[in-house]
Coordinates of C-alpha atoms and ligand atoms in Angstrom, one line a residue:
X1082 CA -7.9 -8.1 -23.2
X1083 CA -4.9 -6.6 -21.4
X1084 CA -5.4 -5.7 -17.8
X1085 CA -2.7 -3.7 -16.1
X1086 CA -2.6 -3.1 -12.3
X1087 CA -1.4 0.4 -11.6
X1088 CA -2.4 0.3 -8.0
X1089 CA -4.3 -1.7 -5.4
X1090 CA -2.3 -4.8 -6.2
X1091 CA -1.4 -6.6 -3.0
X1092 CA -2.4 -3.4 -1.0
X1093 CA -5.4 -1.5 0.0
X1094 CA -5.3 2.0 -1.5
X1095 CA -4.7 3.8 -4.8
X1096 CA -6.8 1.4 -6.9
X1097 CA -6.2 1.8 -10.6
X1098 CA -6.6 -0.7 -13.4
X1099 CA -5.8 0.0 -17.1
X1100 CA -7.8 -2.1 -19.6
X1101 CA -6.5 -2.4 -23.2
X1102 CA -4.3 0.6 -22.6
X1103 CA -7.3 3.0 -23.1
X1104 CA -9.9 2.5 -20.4
X1105 CA -9.0 3.2 -16.7
X1106 CA -11.0 1.7 -13.9
X1107 CA -10.6 3.8 -10.7
X1108 CA -7.8 6.2 -9.9
X1109 CA -7.3 6.4 -6.2
X1110 CA -5.0 7.7 -3.5
X1111 CA -3.2 5.6 -0.8
X1112 CA -3.5 7.6 2.4
X1113 CA -0.1 7.8 4.0
X1114 CA 2.5 10.4 4.7
X1115 CA 3.1 11.4 2.0
X1116 CA 0.1 10.1 0.1
X1117 CA 0.9 7.6 -2.7
X1118 CA -0.6 7.6 -6.2
X1119 CA -1.0 4.9 -8.9
X1120 CA 2.2 3.9 -10.8
X1121 CA 2.7 4.7 -14.5
X1122 CA 1.4 7.8 -16.1
X1123 CA -1.8 6.7 -17.8
X1124 CA -3.5 8.9 -20.5
X1125 CA -6.8 7.0 -20.9
X1126 CA -9.7 7.9 -23.3
X1127 CA -12.2 7.2 -20.5
X1128 CA -12.2 6.5 -16.7
X1129 CA -14.9 4.4 -15.1
X1130 CA -15.2 4.9 -11.3
X1131 CA -16.6 2.1 -9.1
X1132 CA -17.4 4.2 -6.0
X1133 CA -16.7 7.4 -4.1
X1134 CA -14.0 6.4 -1.6
X1135 CA -10.7 8.2 -1.6
X1136 CA -8.7 5.0 -2.5
X1137 CA -10.8 4.6 -5.7
X1138 CA -11.6 8.1 -6.9
X1139 CA -9.2 10.4 -5.0
X1140 CA -6.7 11.1 -7.8
X1141 CA -9.2 11.4 -10.7
X1142 CA -8.9 15.2 -11.0
X1143 CA -5.2 14.8 -11.8
X1144 CA -6.2 13.0 -15.0
X1145 CA -7.6 16.3 -16.3
X1146 CA -4.2 18.1 -16.6
X1147 CA -2.9 19.8 -19.8
X1148 CA -5.1 19.1 -22.7
X1149 CA -6.3 15.6 -21.4
X1150 CA -10.0 15.4 -21.0
X1151 CA -10.9 11.7 -20.5
X1152 CA -14.6 11.1 -20.1
X1153 CA -15.5 10.2 -16.5
X1154 CA -18.3 7.6 -16.0
X1155 CA -19.9 7.0 -12.6
X1156 CA -23.1 6.8 -10.7
X1157 CA -24.6 10.1 -9.5
X1158 CA -23.7 9.5 -5.8
X1159 CA -20.1 8.7 -6.9
X1160 CA -19.9 11.9 -8.9
X1161 CA -21.0 13.9 -5.8
X1162 CA -18.7 12.1 -3.5
X1163 CA -15.8 12.6 -5.8
X1164 CA -16.3 16.4 -5.5
X1165 CA -16.7 16.3 -1.7
X1166 CA -13.5 14.3 -1.4
X1167 CA -11.5 16.5 -3.9
X1168 CA -12.5 19.6 -2.0
X1169 CA -11.4 17.9 1.2
X1170 CA -8.0 16.9 -0.3
X1171 CA -7.5 20.5 -1.5
X1172 CA -8.3 21.7 2.0
X1173 CA -5.8 19.4 3.6
X1174 CA -3.0 19.3 1.1
X1175 CA -3.8 21.9 -1.6
X1176 CA -0.9 23.8 -3.0
X1177 CA 1.7 21.3 -1.7
X1178 CA 3.5 18.4 -3.4
X1179 CA 1.1 16.1 -1.6
X1180 CA -1.8 17.2 -3.8
X1181 CA -1.5 16.3 -7.6
X1182 CA -4.3 18.6 -8.6
X1183 CA -5.8 22.1 -8.2
X1184 CA -9.2 23.8 -8.1
X1185 CA -9.0 24.1 -11.8
X1186 CA -8.7 20.3 -12.3
X1187 CA -11.7 19.7 -10.0
X1188 CA -13.8 22.2 -11.9
X1189 CA -12.9 20.4 -15.1
X1190 CA -14.7 17.3 -13.9
X1191 CA -17.9 19.0 -14.8
X1192 CA -16.9 19.0 -18.5
X1193 CA -16.5 15.3 -18.7
X1194 CA -19.0 14.1 -16.2
X1195 CA -21.2 11.1 -17.4
X1196 CA -23.7 9.6 -14.9
X1197 CA -25.3 6.2 -15.2
X1198 CA -27.7 4.1 -13.1
X1199 CA -27.3 0.5 -12.3
X1200 CA -27.9 -2.0 -15.2
X1201 CA -27.9 0.8 -17.8
X1202 CA -25.2 -0.2 -20.3
X1203 CA -23.1 2.5 -21.9
X1204 CA -20.0 2.8 -24.1
X1205 CA -16.6 4.1 -22.9
X1206 CA -13.4 4.0 -24.9
X1207 CA -14.7 1.3 -27.2
X1208 CA -16.0 -0.9 -24.4
X1209 CA -19.5 -1.8 -23.3
X1210 CA -19.8 -1.0 -19.6
X1211 CA -22.6 -1.9 -17.1
X1212 CA -22.8 -1.0 -13.4
X1213 CA -24.4 -3.3 -10.8
X1214 CA -25.2 -2.5 -7.1
X1215 CA -22.2 -3.6 -5.0
X1216 CA -23.8 -2.9 -1.6
X1217 CA -20.7 -1.2 -0.2
X1218 CA -21.5 2.6 0.0
X1219 CA -24.3 4.6 -1.7
X1220 CA -23.7 4.5 -5.5
X1221 CA -21.0 1.8 -5.3
X1222 CA -20.8 -0.5 -8.3
X1223 CA -19.4 -3.7 -9.7
X1224 CA -18.2 -2.7 -13.2
X1225 CA -18.7 -5.2 -16.1
X1226 CA -16.4 -4.4 -19.1
X1227 CA -17.0 -6.1 -22.5
X1228 CA -14.5 -5.5 -25.3
X1229 CA -16.3 -7.8 -27.7
X1230 CA -14.1 -10.8 -26.9
X1231 CA -13.7 -10.9 -23.1
X1232 CA -16.2 -10.0 -20.4
X1233 CA -14.3 -8.6 -17.3
X1234 CA -16.1 -8.1 -14.0
X1235 CA -14.3 -5.7 -11.7
X1236 CA -16.0 -6.3 -8.3
X1237 CA -14.4 -3.3 -6.6
X1238 CA -15.4 -3.1 -2.9
X1239 CA -18.6 -5.0 -2.1
X1240 CA -20.8 -6.3 0.6
X1241 CA -23.0 -9.4 0.3
X1242 CA -25.1 -8.7 3.4
X1243 CA -27.8 -6.1 3.8
X1244 CA -27.1 -3.2 6.1
X1245 CA -29.7 -0.6 7.2
X1246 CA -28.4 1.8 4.6
X1247 CA -27.9 -0.5 1.6
X1248 CA -29.0 -3.8 0.1
X1249 CA -26.1 -6.3 -0.3
X1250 CA -25.0 -7.3 -3.8
X1251 CA -27.1 -9.9 -5.6
X1252 CA -26.0 -9.4 -9.2
X1253 CA -23.7 -12.1 -10.6
X1254 CA -23.4 -11.2 -14.3
X1255 CA -21.6 -13.7 -16.6
X1256 CA -17.9 -13.0 -16.8
X1257 CA -14.7 -14.7 -18.2
X1258 CA -12.5 -12.8 -15.8
X1259 CA -13.2 -11.5 -12.3
X1260 CA -11.0 -8.9 -10.5
X1261 CA -12.0 -9.5 -6.9
X1262 CA -11.3 -7.4 -3.9
X1263 CA -10.0 -9.2 -0.8
X1264 CA -10.0 -6.6 2.0
X1265 CA -11.4 -9.1 4.6
X1266 CA -10.3 -12.4 3.0
X1267 CA -9.0 -13.6 6.3
X1268 CA -11.8 -12.3 8.6
X1269 CA -15.2 -13.5 9.6
X1270 CA -17.5 -10.8 10.7
X1271 CA -19.6 -11.1 13.8
X1272 CA -23.4 -11.4 13.2
X1273 CA -24.6 -7.9 12.3
X1274 CA -27.7 -7.9 14.5
X1275 CA -25.6 -8.9 17.5
X1276 CA -23.1 -6.1 16.8
X1277 CA -25.9 -3.6 16.5
X1278 CA -27.6 -4.8 19.7
X1279 CA -24.4 -4.6 21.7
X1280 CA -23.7 -1.1 20.3
X1281 CA -27.2 0.1 21.3
X1282 CA -27.1 -1.6 24.7
X1283 CA -23.8 -0.2 25.7
X1284 CA -24.7 3.3 24.5
X1285 CA -28.0 3.2 26.5
X1286 CA -26.2 2.0 29.6
X1287 CA -23.6 4.8 29.4
X1288 CA -26.4 7.4 29.0
X1289 CA -28.3 6.0 32.0
X1290 CA -25.1 6.2 34.1
X1291 CA -24.8 9.9 33.1
X1292 CA -22.2 9.5 30.4
X1293 CA -21.6 10.7 26.9
X1294 CA -21.0 8.3 23.9
X1295 CA -18.7 9.5 21.2
X1296 CA -19.1 7.4 18.0
X1297 CA -16.2 8.1 15.5
X1298 CA -17.6 7.1 12.1
X1299 CA -16.3 7.4 8.5
X1300 CA -18.2 10.2 6.7
X1301 CA -19.3 8.1 3.7
X1302 CA -21.8 5.3 4.5
X1303 CA -20.8 4.6 8.2
X1304 CA -22.2 7.9 9.6
X1305 CA -25.5 7.4 7.8
X1306 CA -25.7 3.7 8.9
X1307 CA -25.1 4.7 12.6
X1308 CA -27.8 7.4 12.4
X1309 CA -30.2 4.7 11.1
X1310 CA -29.1 2.4 14.0
X1311 CA -29.7 5.3 16.5
X1312 CA -33.2 6.0 15.1
X1313 CA -34.1 2.3 15.2
X1314 CA -33.0 1.9 18.8
X1315 CA -34.4 5.3 19.8
X1316 CA -31.0 6.6 21.0
X1317 CA -30.9 10.4 21.2
X1318 CA -28.0 11.5 19.0
X1319 CA -26.1 14.4 17.4
X1320 CA -24.3 14.2 14.0
X1321 CA -21.2 16.2 13.3
X1322 CA -18.4 16.4 10.6
X1323 CA -18.3 15.6 6.9
X1324 CA -20.8 12.8 7.3
X1325 CA -23.5 15.5 7.6
X1326 CA -22.8 16.8 4.1
X1327 CA -22.7 13.2 2.8
X1328 CA -26.1 12.6 4.5
X1329 CA -27.8 15.5 2.6
X1330 CA -26.3 14.2 -0.6
X1331 CA -27.5 10.6 0.0
X1332 CA -31.0 11.8 0.6
X1333 CA -31.1 13.3 -2.9
X1334 CA -30.6 9.8 -4.4
X1335 CA -33.1 7.5 -2.6
X1336 CA -32.9 5.0 -5.5
X1337 CA -29.4 4.2 -4.4
X1338 CA -30.4 3.4 -0.8
X1339 CA -32.2 0.5 0.7
X1340 CA -34.9 2.7 2.2
X1341 CA -34.8 6.5 1.5
X1342 CA -37.7 7.2 3.9
X1343 CA -35.8 5.5 6.7
X1344 CA -32.8 7.7 6.1
X1345 CA -35.1 10.7 6.1
X1346 CA -36.4 9.7 9.5
X1347 CA -32.9 9.0 10.8
X1348 CA -31.8 12.5 9.6
X1349 CA -34.7 14.2 11.4
X1350 CA -34.0 12.1 14.6
X1351 CA -30.4 13.3 14.7
X1352 CA -29.5 16.9 15.7
X1353 CA -27.0 18.5 13.5
X1354 CA -24.0 20.2 15.0
X1355 CA -22.8 23.5 13.5
X1356 CA -19.9 23.9 15.9
X1357 CA -20.6 27.5 16.5
X1358 CA -20.1 29.3 19.9
X1359 CA -18.6 26.4 21.8
X1360 CA -21.5 24.1 20.9
X1361 CA -19.3 21.0 20.8
X1362 CA -18.0 21.5 24.4
X1363 CA -21.6 21.9 25.7
X1364 CA -22.8 18.8 23.8
X1365 CA -19.9 16.8 25.2
X1366 CA -21.4 17.4 28.7
X1367 CA -24.7 15.9 27.8
X1368 CA -26.0 12.3 28.2
X1369 CA -26.2 11.7 24.5
X1370 CA -24.6 9.9 21.5
X1371 CA -22.4 11.9 19.2
X1372 CA -21.8 10.4 15.7
X1373 CA -18.8 12.3 14.2
X1374 CA -15.8 12.1 11.9
X1375 CA -13.1 11.0 11.7
X1376 CA -13.6 7.2 12.0
X1377 CA -10.0 6.5 13.1
X1378 CA -9.6 9.6 15.3
X1379 CA -7.1 11.2 12.9
X1380 CA -8.9 14.6 12.7
X1381 CA -12.3 16.1 12.4
X1382 CA -14.7 17.2 15.2
X1383 CA -13.8 14.0 17.2
X1384 CA -10.6 15.9 18.1
X1385 CA -12.8 18.4 20.1
X1386 CA -15.1 15.7 21.7
X1387 CA -12.5 13.2 22.8
X1388 CA -10.4 15.6 25.0
X1389 CA -13.6 16.7 26.7
X1390 CA -14.8 13.2 27.6
X1391 CA -11.6 11.2 28.0
X1392 CA -11.0 11.5 31.7
X1393 CA -14.3 10.1 33.0
X1394 CA -14.6 6.3 33.0
X1395 CA -18.4 6.6 32.7
X1396 CA -18.0 8.0 29.2
X1397 CA -17.6 5.8 26.2
X1398 CA -15.9 5.8 22.8
X1399 CA -17.5 3.4 20.4
X1400 CA -15.4 2.9 17.3
X1401 CA -17.4 1.6 14.3
X1402 CA -14.9 0.2 11.8
X1403 CA -11.5 -1.3 11.2
X1404 CA -8.7 0.8 12.7
X1405 CA -5.6 0.9 10.5
X1406 CA -2.2 0.4 12.2
X1407 CA -0.6 3.7 13.2
X1408 CA -3.9 5.6 13.6
X1409 CA -4.9 7.1 16.9
X1410 CA -8.0 4.9 17.0
X1411 CA -5.9 1.7 16.8
X1412 CA -3.5 3.1 19.5
X1413 CA -6.5 3.8 21.8
X1414 CA -7.7 0.2 21.5
X1415 CA -4.3 -1.3 22.1
X1416 CA -2.8 1.0 24.7
X1417 CA -5.6 3.1 26.3
X1418 CA -3.7 6.2 25.2
X1419 CA -4.3 8.3 22.2
X1420 CA -2.7 11.1 20.3
X1421 CA -4.9 14.2 20.4
X1422 CA -4.0 17.5 18.8
X1423 CA -0.3 16.8 19.1
X1424 CA 0.1 15.3 22.6
X1425 CA -0.4 11.7 23.9
X1426 CA -3.0 11.4 26.6
X1427 CA -4.4 8.6 28.7
X1428 CA -8.1 7.9 28.1
X1429 CA -10.1 6.6 31.0
X1430 CA -13.4 6.5 29.0
X1431 CA -14.3 3.0 27.9
X1432 CA -13.2 2.3 24.3
X1433 CA -14.6 -0.5 22.2
X1434 CA -14.7 -1.6 18.5
X1435 CA -18.0 -2.5 16.8
X1436 CA -17.5 -4.1 13.4
X1437 CA -20.0 -2.3 11.2
X1438 CA -18.0 -3.3 8.1
X1439 CA -19.1 -2.5 4.6
X1440 CA -17.0 -5.2 3.0
X1441 CA -17.8 -8.9 2.4
X1442 CA -15.8 -11.1 4.8
X1443 CA -14.1 -14.4 3.9
X1444 CA -17.4 -16.3 3.6
X1445 CA -19.1 -13.4 1.7
X1446 CA -16.2 -13.4 -0.8
X1447 CA -16.4 -17.1 -1.3
X1448 CA -20.2 -17.0 -1.6
X1449 CA -19.8 -14.3 -4.3
X1450 CA -17.1 -16.2 -6.2
X1451 CA -19.2 -19.3 -6.0
X1452 CA -20.9 -17.9 -9.1
X1453 CA -17.5 -17.7 -11.0
X1454 CA -16.0 -21.2 -10.6
X1455 CA -15.2 -21.4 -14.4
X1456 CA -13.8 -17.9 -14.6
X1457 CA -10.2 -16.6 -14.2
X1458 CA -10.0 -14.7 -10.8
X1459 CA -7.5 -11.9 -10.3
X1460 CA -7.3 -11.0 -6.6
X1461 CA -6.6 -7.4 -5.6
X1462 CA -7.3 -4.8 -2.9
X1463 CA -6.1 -6.6 0.2
X1464 CA -3.1 -7.2 2.5
X1465 CA -3.0 -11.0 1.8
X1466 CA -4.1 -11.2 -1.9
X1467 CA -1.6 -14.0 -2.7
X1468 CA -2.8 -16.2 0.2
X1469 CA -6.4 -15.8 -0.9
X1470 CA -5.5 -16.6 -4.5
X1471 CA -3.7 -19.7 -3.3
X1472 CA -6.8 -20.8 -1.3
X1473 CA -8.9 -20.4 -4.5
X1474 CA -6.4 -22.4 -6.5
X1475 CA -6.5 -25.2 -4.0
X1476 CA -10.3 -25.2 -4.5
X1477 CA -10.0 -25.5 -8.3
X1478 CA -10.1 -21.9 -9.4
X1479 CA -7.8 -20.4 -11.9
X1480 CA -6.6 -17.6 -9.7
X1481 CA -3.7 -15.3 -9.2
X1482 CA -2.7 -12.1 -7.3
X1483 CA -1.0 -9.9 -9.8
X1484 CA 1.9 -7.6 -8.7
X1485 CA 1.9 -3.9 -8.9
X1486 CA 2.5 -2.7 -12.4
X1487 CA 1.9 -6.2 -14.0
X1488 CA -0.2 -6.7 -17.1
X1489 CA -2.3 -9.8 -17.3
X1490 CA -3.5 -11.0 -20.8
X1491 CA -6.9 -12.5 -20.6
Ligands
LIG2455 ZN1 -14.5 1.4 -0.6

């Protein structure tokens, strides 16, 4: 089996892996200015998508240009998320050099759309493929690829712990080769229950004191998780931004959730913001929790709420995930200032980070790989892939961190 890394090698973003020159696993975007796309110019017979995050599925419509119509295989939630993300990319960058596809390409996805559940094997470009729950976001999958000689497990992004939204991964199918993500290979997460309690306690205190809590959250997975947390702790809340649309989508596929009824209760508990008639400014004056995109304060309705609440130290901004360097969220945590709608402003409201991560940490990755001691491990999707591969080699694994563009024969 030949495995070529067209993206996501030694980096987080633009994941793309070409197998035997005919089967593509993921085809993502690296969010930057300008955005970056996988290298090479693949023309695969089929594409298998692990999950509906921009860095794994964002560039898929571009594969449907000219007369190319590769089959696209994914779970139903991933198919829906791919459309939501493609529309968002068109809205942000459509018609510019920063967007490699048009409405026409997005519409074509319907012609080649093949949906599969977990543990239902199917054929794609001459390979037998099986999805397993990866516990990362709704519909996320580990992808097992069998070409008749070699069994390759592409972990893609995964979480070993249960969250309120999803069960953690438990499947460990036999594999000769494992391509393993390493986003948090050098991190140990705090205990989830402790993070959640601290989040709920600080939010409640802020509301008692007469303040507002703005909770920037990624649209996919994180918004829904935070609504579940709010419902469980009886925190009055609003939900705003793209996470609302994703919430409705998730509720249509309860079999891809840990507890569909719980998400239904959380959705009814939260009040949906339409944004009409100055509604956001009025809500920003209330003693309430507002769960809203974007998760790193780089756009979305958060850009209306933060300016409204920033000057009063009673208010609180509870960030809910890793803040990439250079984002306003990171700047806020490090400097107490924040770029908002083009200007830099001081923020007196309290700002904190709560690590509601959807990725396995160092110990989770090692626990997962404990099932693959005799397999070849190819480390990708991280900022320190080489260091993690070296750690694995020191512990007896056959492991390496391939460079961008490299082909590994396995
Ligand atoms: Zn992901």
